[in-house]
Amino acid sequence: MAHHRFSPTGYHNVLGDRDPVLRITDGDTVTTTTIDAAGRDHESVERAPRPNPMTGPFFVEGAEPGDALIVEIQRMSPTRETGWTYSLLAPNVVDPEILPRLPERQRVEWAIDRNAGTVRLMEPPSAVADLVLPLDPMIGCFGVAPGMGQAISTATSGRHGGNMDFRGFAPGAVACFPVFEPGALFFLGDGHACQGDGEIVGTGIETSFEIEFTVWLKKNANHGWPRGETESDIFTVGNARPLDQALQHATTEMLNWLGSSFGLDPTSASHLLGQVVRYDIGNVFNPAYTVICRVAKTWLRKPDSALGWLG
Amino acid sequence: MAHHRFSPTGYHNVLGDRDPVLRITDGDTVTTTTIDAAGRDHESVERAPRPNPMTGPFFVEGAEPGDALIVEIQRMSPTRETGWTYSLLAPNVVDPEILPRLPERQRVEWAIDRNAGTVRLMEPPSAVADLVLPLDPMIGCFGVAPGMGQAISTATSGRHGGNMDFRGFAPGAVACFPVFEPGALFFLGDGHACQGDGEIVGTGIETSFEIEFTVWLKKNANHGWPRGETESDIFTVGNARPLDQALQHATTEMLNWLGSSFGLDPTSASHLLGQVVRYDIGNVFNPAYTVICRVAKTWLRKPDSALGWLG
Amino acid sequence: MAHHRFSPTGYHNVLGDRDPVLRITDGDTVTTTTIDAAGRDHESVERAPRPNPMTGPFFVEGAEPGDALIVEIQRMSPTRETGWTYSLLAPNVVDPEILPRLPERQRVEWAIDRNAGTVRLMEPPSAVADLVLPLDPMIGCFGVAPGMGQAISTATSGRHGGNMDFRGFAPGAVACFPVFEPGALFFLGDGHACQGDGEIVGTGIETSFEIEFTVWLKKNANHGWPRGETESDIFTVGNARPLDQALQHATTEMLNWLGSSFGLDPTSASHLLGQVVRYDIGNVFNPAYTVICRVAKTWLRKPDSALGWLG
Amino acid sequence: MAHHRFSPTGYHNVLGDRDPVLRITDGDTVTTTTIDAAGRDHESVERAPRPNPMTGPFFVEGAEPGDALIVEIQRMSPTRETGWTYSLLAPNVVDPEILPRLPERQRVEWAIDRNAGTVRLMEPPSAVADLVLPLDPMIGCFGVAPGMGQAISTATSGRHGGNMDFRGFAPGAVACFPVFEPGALFFLGDGHACQGDGEIVGTGIETSFEIEFTVWLKKNANHGWPRGETESDIFTVGNARPLDQALQHATTEMLNWLGSSFGLDPTSASHLLGQVVRYDIGNVFNPAYTVICRVAKTWLRKPDSALGWLG
């Protein structure tokens, strides 16, 4: 259960079979840094091209296809005092008829105050005298190599994770990815200081971070899609277009999980989900959209496993 | 500001230009009853055919096309001790590949305990020793006549409301519908004792209710879609397929609302929505799906209007 | 087998349970007139409001719910010398990103030359010196009352037909609608002098027509969606959004038809459809989109029925 | 303008930055072979794993990002006497409600008769006494490296081409791909002896081929999506889900093409497309669906370019 510190010297714009930057083991913790979605580091120096340059990949000893990689997000600390967003709703989240009436999209800056725990729009429009929001960090893009020789752009997402932009992937949350390649090959980046549901301006508040995470292996997991856990909930993630299909993937993965880990046959799982399920929209901006299917732990019995709820 | 008590003697399976059952006025409160989605009343006697027979319509004096009808849900009391659901996830919410492996759908009964505030599955599968959920009433289907001579089935929804199956339409919440016909012609029914997001088994816990609501008129509102308010949030509703389009409608309606009532131009509204918006999925079962776009009141200044946040 | 001539004096903007204008019988032919989508008649006088005012309904003696109404389009003759279209692709058929760069939509006129069999853009942009297209009439909107008390706008479509805007509904073709109300209650209108696939400028070349059609009844048909026949093909029609769902409806209806009329079990039908099916896109503009599933008659044996391919 | 003969010794399951197998030049013709979607060669020996193993990549001298690679399909000759298909409609092309009633999918064999120009189902169900279809070869999957370090599975498609399964990619047709990597890196495979629209059983009649093709370069083309040409038509290709989005991509690409090569501003192009456009559905089975936007050459003036209609 070592604690590694890793400073990246290069970045990747795909999740794929790339040379590992560090070999780690079940139970290890890593502290590393990420640059922003446009490739800017803690000094706002451009280190890599778009989209979403990734730190990694980390090779997890013993990880084999069919396993699952569990990643606990321990901490996210912004490493600079500014972040940026786009200034306008993305074209695909509003009725197309209104697009000709909207102003042009611009890139705007936000001030990050780590002590106050806030982000503040630096040059607000006059209609917004002062826009101060909570500093609420999350990971926009992370995941593993997708296998089969694929190298998938960090602009999109899939069964392997990727650019899901779900604001629930925040410190304290645990993510879990199906493993497709030996060593899993874990990548991360695209940190946001804050983001609403759907990433509907096409960005969160994009900035650079120091991130600390811990990994575990679940052997022979045979998961189909990313899963996760917060203090109160378990959840599954579907990535596809339209949202309808993303929701189908997430719901099917939850149905499978309720069966294999919680002993609920499809009818029992349906009785529960029908009345207590919650859905969240991760993003409706990227090539693949993201829907989360979530169930409160209060309705379930914790599995008798060293890996707890994800076991 | 009269308080009416109305006992229905007939029901409608469409929202349209039907003879009013009662004429009410801005500020009035109505206490009435609804039967369940299958037409059963408080004694489980079938009073009307499916789908979702409606009580009403109520004619609101002075309501004209272009106005908006505000409906505060004051109270919902179940009027019998059982409700029913379907026993299996709907075919359209899971990956189609798994459908041949699922058991047949059945109709099952739940016991409603008004004192305890719970609903209990009456014959649970063995995997679910005992399934007891909170009694959490909501209105599945309500709205106004859609205008233009249309009579729209209570199985679906649109700009006029209808079968939205959003669990936020609960006591304490306020709904607001665009008016398309003189008198608005307000209908309601399809109460649920509990329901998860999406109504993914095709039902909530369907039962009969006594419902108390109060109406106000907003003149010359020119809303495009249903809106609403809870203690903490304002929200808009989009009804369409796929979910992507429902989300576009809801987001566009919120953009318009933030402009007209809160003084936010599209750029200012985008800055806010981009980082704080929340989306809920009303239903993913009916012919039109429902997406809610929600913003916490804490980010907004209450309009200086007799109608408060909806003004 | 009477031949009726009917001159309408009023029009409907919904398909629903309206008073019949004429009672006709199995085998009868009707010659009547339709006004254009904006309500203009053969003298360009506005006779009814938008959208798509319908002539009818015609009550077909003996038609009962569960039957099917067969409508052969015998002839369509434009009754004036101009038609109109919109001048720009609809917002929903192009990438939303390009919409702010497009010019405003205008209404433009076309000259119809019945002798030459052509339509000509009257004031062409300079880039189009002269745009002359074939006069190729078709019916944009027709169908029957949808039942269950519904009255559905002529802007959209469903199982009952409606605004399908499929250019295959042309003279020589036969359409077939499920019957939901006694007498079927057949409506028609929205004739186009020409139209591409998808109705992607939001109109065909809209004009007024004299139309001659013949009806037959298929008793106890139990169809789910509109069907049809041309000299070379049989086809089914699905109406929904997104196109994916319209295609599912059309394909399922064809699978059912191949079973009940042509003796092909699902596997046999799949072998055939997999290698010879053709899909057409009716419209991608209306609230419900339209997809046609088509099979050449050459691959099938004509049913031994008085109603031929539709029997 | 050399004629190369190339016999592959290895295959790829992604389109990406792989070592070229042959360097060719503008105007060159290549005769090579492809194995079937399951990796079987002309002797039915398995040479590579699924999905859709590709022959290539071919490096085209002088091709640079921003150029377009034109590929004329000169000839496709099946190299064995059998092909295979699946026996049932794919789950996503029918209404999900009917899936539990359908039989299980099986793999079935077809006999290919090169002399007769037919394919025949080898063990037809009793309802199909004899199913003999025309031998109508086409390429299911071909395209170029997608750039940005991506390696995209041959199961899906995108701007770079890939698994489009459009039956129009047949001998005599010309395809045109945007170039994203130096040398373009052209791959091809997944030949079908026959296929209906949509590839709705999840396969065409899959077999091995000898294929002859000729390449040309269009410098600084700045295309966004694949394009193509047949004797009668020009067409563009959009790949995405849902079909609605694929159609948007294809239509936007056609709008751009009509502007840059045919001098039609958006209004002029709209006048033409609105009344004469044709849409084809390539596939509705793969992760990305494929829609073709097609215009008859008769409505256009051939560009004054050495590359003809694609110039």
Short mmCIF file of C-alpha atoms in Angstrom, two decimals, chain D:
data_model
loop_
_atom_site.label_atom_id
_atom_site.label_comp_id
_atom_site.label_asym_id
_atom_site.label_seq_id
_atom_site.Cartn_x
_atom_site.Cartn_y
_atom_site.Cartn_z
CA MET D 1 -0.50 5.09 -62.44
CA ALA D 2 0.82 1.72 -61.38
CA HIS D 3 -1.27 -1.39 -60.80
CA HIS D 4 -0.26 -3.08 -57.56
CA ARG D 5 -1.16 -6.56 -56.42
CA PHE D 6 -1.08 -6.98 -52.68
CA SER D 7 -1.66 -10.15 -50.65
CA PRO D 8 -2.23 -9.37 -46.97
CA THR D 9 -0.49 -11.37 -44.27
CA GLY D 10 -2.06 -9.62 -41.29
CA TYR D 11 -5.21 -7.68 -40.50
CA HIS D 12 -6.39 -4.87 -38.22
CA ASN D 13 -9.53 -4.48 -36.09
CA VAL D 14 -9.12 -0.74 -35.83
CA LEU D 15 -8.57 2.13 -38.24
CA GLY D 16 -5.59 4.00 -36.87
CA ASP D 17 -1.95 4.84 -37.17
CA ARG D 18 -0.61 1.39 -38.12
CA ASP D 19 2.42 0.52 -40.24
CA PRO D 20 1.59 0.77 -43.94
CA VAL D 21 1.62 -2.45 -45.96
CA LEU D 22 2.14 -0.70 -49.30
CA ARG D 23 2.93 2.78 -50.55
CA ILE D 24 0.85 3.91 -53.50
CA THR D 25 0.47 7.09 -55.52
CA ASP D 26 -2.29 9.30 -56.88
CA GLY D 27 -3.83 7.41 -59.81
CA ASP D 28 -2.60 3.96 -58.76
CA THR D 29 -4.79 0.89 -58.81
CA VAL D 30 -4.54 -1.90 -56.24
CA THR D 31 -5.84 -5.44 -56.46
CA THR D 32 -5.99 -7.09 -53.06
CA THR D 33 -8.07 -9.48 -51.00
CA THR D 34 -10.26 -9.15 -47.94
CA ILE D 35 -11.45 -11.70 -45.41
CA ASP D 36 -14.95 -11.83 -44.02
CA ALA D 37 -16.35 -10.03 -40.95
CA ALA D 38 -15.51 -13.00 -38.76
CA GLY D 39 -11.97 -13.27 -40.11
CA ARG D 40 -12.42 -16.18 -42.56
CA ASP D 41 -10.51 -16.20 -45.84
CA HIS D 42 -11.22 -17.71 -49.28
CA GLU D 43 -10.76 -21.20 -47.83
CA SER D 44 -12.92 -20.42 -44.77
CA VAL D 45 -9.80 -20.52 -42.61
CA GLU D 46 -9.86 -18.08 -39.71
CA ARG D 47 -7.02 -15.60 -40.21
CA ALA D 48 -7.94 -12.85 -37.73
CA PRO D 49 -10.33 -12.12 -34.85
CA ARG D 50 -13.54 -10.08 -35.07
CA PRO D 51 -14.76 -7.50 -35.70
CA ASN D 52 -14.30 -6.81 -39.41
CA PRO D 53 -10.54 -7.42 -39.86
CA MET D 54 -9.12 -4.93 -42.35
CA THR D 55 -6.62 -5.27 -45.16
CA GLY D 56 -4.14 -2.39 -45.14
CA PRO D 57 -3.29 0.30 -44.41
CA PHE D 58 -2.17 1.65 -47.77
CA PHE D 59 -0.01 4.77 -47.57
CA VAL D 60 -0.88 7.27 -50.30
CA GLU D 61 2.14 9.39 -51.21
CA GLY D 62 1.53 13.07 -50.73
CA ALA D 63 -1.69 12.76 -48.75
CA GLU D 64 -1.79 15.31 -45.93
CA PRO D 65 -4.37 16.21 -43.29
CA GLY D 66 -7.00 18.41 -44.94
CA ASP D 67 -6.81 16.56 -48.24
CA ALA D 68 -9.39 14.03 -49.36
CA LEU D 69 -8.73 10.52 -50.59
CA ILE D 70 -10.86 9.41 -53.53
CA VAL D 71 -11.32 5.66 -53.89
CA GLU D 72 -13.01 4.19 -56.94
CA ILE D 73 -14.29 0.65 -56.39
CA GLN D 74 -13.42 -0.99 -59.69
CA ARG D 75 -14.32 -4.60 -58.99
CA MET D 76 -15.37 -6.98 -56.21
CA SER D 77 -15.13 -10.71 -56.87
CA PRO D 78 -16.13 -13.18 -54.15
CA THR D 79 -13.30 -15.62 -53.51
CA ARG D 80 -15.32 -18.46 -52.05
CA GLU D 81 -18.64 -20.15 -52.63
CA THR D 82 -20.29 -19.45 -49.30
CA GLY D 83 -21.28 -16.48 -47.18
CA TRP D 84 -23.11 -16.19 -43.86
CA THR D 85 -25.70 -14.05 -42.15
CA TYR D 86 -27.58 -13.94 -38.89
CA SER D 87 -31.09 -15.34 -39.00
CA LEU D 88 -33.04 -12.69 -37.14
CA LEU D 89 -33.72 -8.97 -37.14
CA ALA D 90 -31.44 -7.14 -34.70
CA PRO D 91 -33.04 -6.19 -31.36
CA ASN D 92 -32.71 -2.47 -32.02
CA VAL D 93 -34.71 -2.40 -35.28
CA VAL D 94 -38.03 -3.66 -33.91
CA ASP D 95 -40.35 -2.50 -31.14
CA PRO D 96 -38.76 -3.73 -27.90
CA GLU D 97 -42.09 -5.18 -26.74
CA ILE D 98 -41.93 -7.97 -29.33
CA LEU D 99 -38.43 -9.20 -28.53
CA PRO D 100 -39.48 -11.83 -25.99
CA ARG D 101 -41.67 -13.45 -28.68
CA LEU D 102 -38.89 -13.88 -31.26
CA PRO D 103 -36.80 -17.03 -31.72
CA GLU D 104 -33.05 -17.13 -31.04
CA ARG D 105 -30.61 -15.74 -33.54
CA GLN D 106 -28.54 -18.28 -35.46
CA ARG D 107 -25.77 -18.11 -38.03
CA VAL D 108 -26.79 -19.45 -41.42
CA GLU D 109 -24.94 -20.15 -44.67
CA TRP D 110 -25.63 -18.96 -48.19
CA ALA D 111 -24.28 -20.44 -51.45
CA ILE D 112 -22.70 -17.93 -53.82
CA ASP D 113 -22.95 -18.72 -57.53
CA ARG D 114 -20.58 -16.37 -59.34
CA ASN D 115 -21.64 -17.54 -62.77
CA ALA D 116 -25.35 -17.15 -62.15
CA GLY D 117 -24.75 -13.96 -60.17
CA THR D 118 -26.88 -15.22 -57.28
CA VAL D 119 -26.81 -16.06 -53.60
CA ARG D 120 -29.03 -18.84 -52.25
CA LEU D 121 -30.00 -19.60 -48.64
CA MET D 122 -28.63 -23.10 -48.05
CA GLU D 123 -31.09 -24.46 -45.50
CA PRO D 124 -34.19 -22.29 -45.86
CA PRO D 125 -37.03 -22.46 -43.33
CA SER D 126 -40.05 -24.33 -44.69
CA ALA D 127 -41.93 -21.05 -45.19
CA VAL D 128 -39.27 -20.05 -47.75
CA ALA D 129 -39.11 -22.84 -50.26
CA ASP D 130 -36.15 -21.30 -52.02
CA LEU D 131 -34.60 -17.90 -51.42
CA VAL D 132 -32.39 -16.80 -54.32
CA LEU D 133 -31.16 -13.20 -54.38
CA PRO D 134 -28.87 -11.30 -56.72
CA LEU D 135 -25.14 -11.30 -56.04
CA ASP D 136 -24.70 -7.60 -55.38
CA PRO D 137 -21.30 -7.02 -53.74
CA MET D 138 -20.48 -4.00 -51.58
CA ILE D 139 -17.86 -2.92 -49.04
CA GLY D 140 -19.13 -2.82 -45.45
CA CYS D 141 -16.13 -1.21 -43.78
CA PHE D 142 -13.43 1.01 -45.26
CA GLY D 143 -11.84 4.34 -44.55
CA VAL D 144 -8.74 6.07 -43.29
CA ALA D 145 -6.84 6.62 -40.04
CA PRO D 146 -8.91 9.04 -37.92
CA GLY D 147 -6.01 11.16 -36.70
CA MET D 148 -5.28 12.66 -33.27
CA GLY D 149 -3.75 9.36 -32.16
CA GLN D 150 -7.08 7.61 -32.33
CA ALA D 151 -7.53 3.97 -33.32
CA ILE D 152 -11.24 3.40 -33.88
CA SER D 153 -12.83 -0.03 -33.86
CA THR D 154 -13.97 -1.48 -37.19
CA ALA D 155 -17.30 -2.12 -35.44
CA THR D 156 -18.20 1.55 -35.73
CA SER D 157 -17.80 4.57 -38.00
CA GLY D 158 -17.16 8.29 -38.00
CA ARG D 159 -15.82 11.16 -40.08
CA HIS D 160 -13.02 8.84 -41.23
CA GLY D 161 -15.44 6.27 -42.68
CA GLY D 162 -15.30 2.82 -41.08
CA ASN D 163 -18.16 0.39 -40.66
CA MET D 164 -20.83 2.26 -42.60
CA ASP D 165 -22.48 -0.77 -44.25
CA PHE D 166 -23.99 1.31 -47.03
CA ARG D 167 -24.98 -0.88 -49.96
CA GLY D 168 -24.13 1.96 -52.34
CA PHE D 169 -20.40 1.38 -51.77
CA ALA D 170 -20.44 -1.09 -54.65
CA PRO D 171 -18.41 -1.59 -57.84
CA GLY D 172 -18.73 1.50 -60.00
CA ALA D 173 -19.16 3.81 -57.03
CA VAL D 174 -16.52 6.24 -55.84
CA ALA D 175 -15.94 6.99 -52.15
CA CYS D 176 -14.10 9.99 -50.80
CA PHE D 177 -12.64 10.26 -47.28
CA PRO D 178 -11.25 13.26 -45.40
CA VAL D 179 -7.53 12.72 -44.69
CA PHE D 180 -6.38 13.06 -41.06
CA GLU D 181 -2.90 11.49 -41.14
CA PRO D 182 0.03 11.79 -43.56
CA GLY D 183 -0.44 9.11 -46.21
CA ALA D 184 -4.14 8.85 -45.37
CA LEU D 185 -3.64 5.18 -44.32
CA PHE D 186 -6.47 3.50 -46.21
CA PHE D 187 -8.01 0.27 -44.87
CA LEU D 188 -10.73 -1.95 -46.37
CA GLY D 189 -12.63 -5.18 -45.64
CA ASP D 190 -15.99 -6.58 -44.53
CA GLY D 191 -17.28 -7.31 -48.02
CA HIS D 192 -20.90 -8.37 -48.47
CA ALA D 193 -22.31 -10.46 -51.33
CA CYS D 194 -25.67 -8.75 -50.75
CA GLN D 195 -27.26 -6.50 -48.11
CA GLY D 196 -30.53 -4.67 -47.63
CA ASP D 197 -30.82 -1.14 -46.29
CA GLY D 198 -29.83 -0.82 -42.66
CA GLU D 199 -27.99 -4.15 -42.33
CA ILE D 200 -30.92 -5.03 -40.09
CA VAL D 201 -30.00 -8.63 -39.38
CA GLY D 202 -26.62 -7.36 -38.20
CA THR D 203 -24.82 -8.69 -41.26
CA GLY D 204 -24.88 -8.64 -44.99
CA ILE D 205 -24.02 -11.93 -46.66
CA GLU D 206 -20.49 -11.99 -45.28
CA THR D 207 -17.73 -13.43 -47.42
CA SER D 208 -14.18 -12.97 -48.69
CA PHE D 209 -13.37 -10.94 -51.80
CA GLU D 210 -10.77 -9.89 -54.31
CA ILE D 211 -11.17 -6.14 -54.66
CA GLU D 212 -9.69 -3.74 -57.18
CA PHE D 213 -9.66 -0.04 -56.45
CA THR D 214 -8.05 3.13 -57.74
CA VAL D 215 -7.06 6.14 -55.64
CA TRP D 216 -6.77 9.86 -56.33
CA LEU D 217 -5.90 12.77 -54.12
CA LYS D 218 -7.88 15.95 -53.78
CA LYS D 219 -5.57 18.49 -52.15
CA ASN D 220 -6.82 20.94 -49.48
CA ALA D 221 -10.32 19.56 -49.70
CA ASN D 222 -11.40 20.30 -46.13
CA HIS D 223 -14.26 17.87 -46.22
CA GLY D 224 -16.03 17.05 -42.97
CA TRP D 225 -17.50 13.63 -43.77
CA PRO D 226 -17.25 10.90 -46.42
CA ARG D 227 -18.67 11.71 -49.83
CA GLY D 228 -19.25 9.68 -52.93
CA GLU D 229 -20.47 9.42 -56.46
CA THR D 230 -22.35 6.89 -58.56
CA GLU D 231 -23.20 7.04 -62.24
CA SER D 232 -26.37 8.96 -61.44
CA ASP D 233 -25.85 10.68 -58.08
CA ILE D 234 -23.55 12.48 -55.73
CA PHE D 235 -23.90 11.72 -52.04
CA THR D 236 -22.62 12.50 -48.56
CA VAL D 237 -22.46 10.26 -45.50
CA GLY D 238 -23.19 11.01 -41.83
CA ASN D 239 -22.33 8.52 -39.09
CA ALA D 240 -23.85 8.95 -35.59
CA ARG D 241 -26.72 7.97 -33.31
CA PRO D 242 -29.58 8.57 -33.42
CA LEU D 243 -30.37 8.50 -37.15
CA ASP D 244 -31.50 12.11 -36.72
CA GLN D 245 -27.94 13.21 -36.01
CA ALA D 246 -26.46 11.11 -38.82
CA LEU D 247 -28.92 12.84 -41.15
CA GLN D 248 -27.87 16.26 -39.84
CA HIS D 249 -24.21 15.50 -40.55
CA ALA D 250 -24.93 14.21 -44.06
CA THR D 251 -27.18 17.14 -44.91
CA THR D 252 -24.70 19.70 -43.61
CA GLU D 253 -21.91 18.10 -45.63
CA MET D 254 -24.10 18.23 -48.75
CA LEU D 255 -24.90 21.88 -48.08
CA ASN D 256 -21.18 22.62 -47.85
CA TRP D 257 -20.45 20.65 -51.00
CA LEU D 258 -23.19 22.34 -53.03
CA GLY D 259 -21.63 25.64 -51.98
CA SER D 260 -17.96 24.97 -52.61
CA SER D 261 -18.16 22.85 -55.78
CA PHE D 262 -21.45 23.89 -57.37
CA GLY D 263 -21.72 27.56 -56.44
CA LEU D 264 -25.01 27.22 -54.59
CA ASP D 265 -25.45 29.54 -51.61
CA PRO D 266 -27.50 28.09 -48.70
CA THR D 267 -30.80 29.44 -50.01
CA SER D 268 -30.23 28.10 -53.53
CA ALA D 269 -29.09 24.78 -52.14
CA SER D 270 -32.18 24.64 -49.92
CA HIS D 271 -34.50 25.24 -52.88
CA LEU D 272 -32.93 22.31 -54.66
CA LEU D 273 -32.55 19.90 -51.74
CA GLY D 274 -36.02 20.60 -50.42
CA GLN D 275 -37.62 19.23 -53.57
CA VAL D 276 -35.15 16.65 -54.91
CA VAL D 277 -33.04 15.25 -52.06
CA ARG D 278 -33.05 11.50 -51.42
CA TYR D 279 -31.97 9.86 -48.15
CA ASP D 280 -30.72 6.30 -47.76
CA ILE D 281 -30.15 4.45 -44.54
CA GLY D 282 -26.74 2.76 -44.55
CA ASN D 283 -26.95 0.85 -41.31
CA VAL D 284 -29.06 0.91 -38.16
CA PHE D 285 -27.10 -1.80 -36.42
CA ASN D 286 -23.60 -0.57 -35.63
CA PRO D 287 -22.73 1.70 -32.67
CA ALA D 288 -22.92 4.65 -35.07
CA TYR D 289 -25.77 4.59 -37.59
CA THR D 290 -25.28 5.78 -41.18
CA VAL D 291 -27.46 8.08 -43.29
CA ILE D 292 -26.75 9.06 -46.89
CA CYS D 293 -27.85 12.36 -48.42
CA ARG D 294 -28.11 11.99 -52.19
CA VAL D 295 -28.73 14.33 -55.14
CA ALA D 296 -29.13 13.30 -58.79
CA LYS D 297 -26.41 14.73 -61.04
CA THR D 298 -29.09 15.84 -63.46
CA TRP D 299 -29.83 18.81 -61.18
CA LEU D 300 -26.20 19.98 -61.07
CA ARG D 301 -23.48 21.22 -63.38
CA LYS D 302 -20.34 19.05 -63.33
CA PRO D 303 -17.44 20.98 -61.78
CA ASP D 304 -14.67 21.99 -64.14
CA SER D 305 -12.08 19.86 -62.38
CA ALA D 306 -9.80 16.98 -63.25
CA LEU D 307 -11.51 15.13 -60.42
CA GLY D 308 -14.95 15.56 -61.96
CA TRP D 309 -17.96 15.54 -59.66
CA LEU D 310 -15.75 15.07 -56.59
CA GLY D 311 -13.49 17.95 -57.58
#
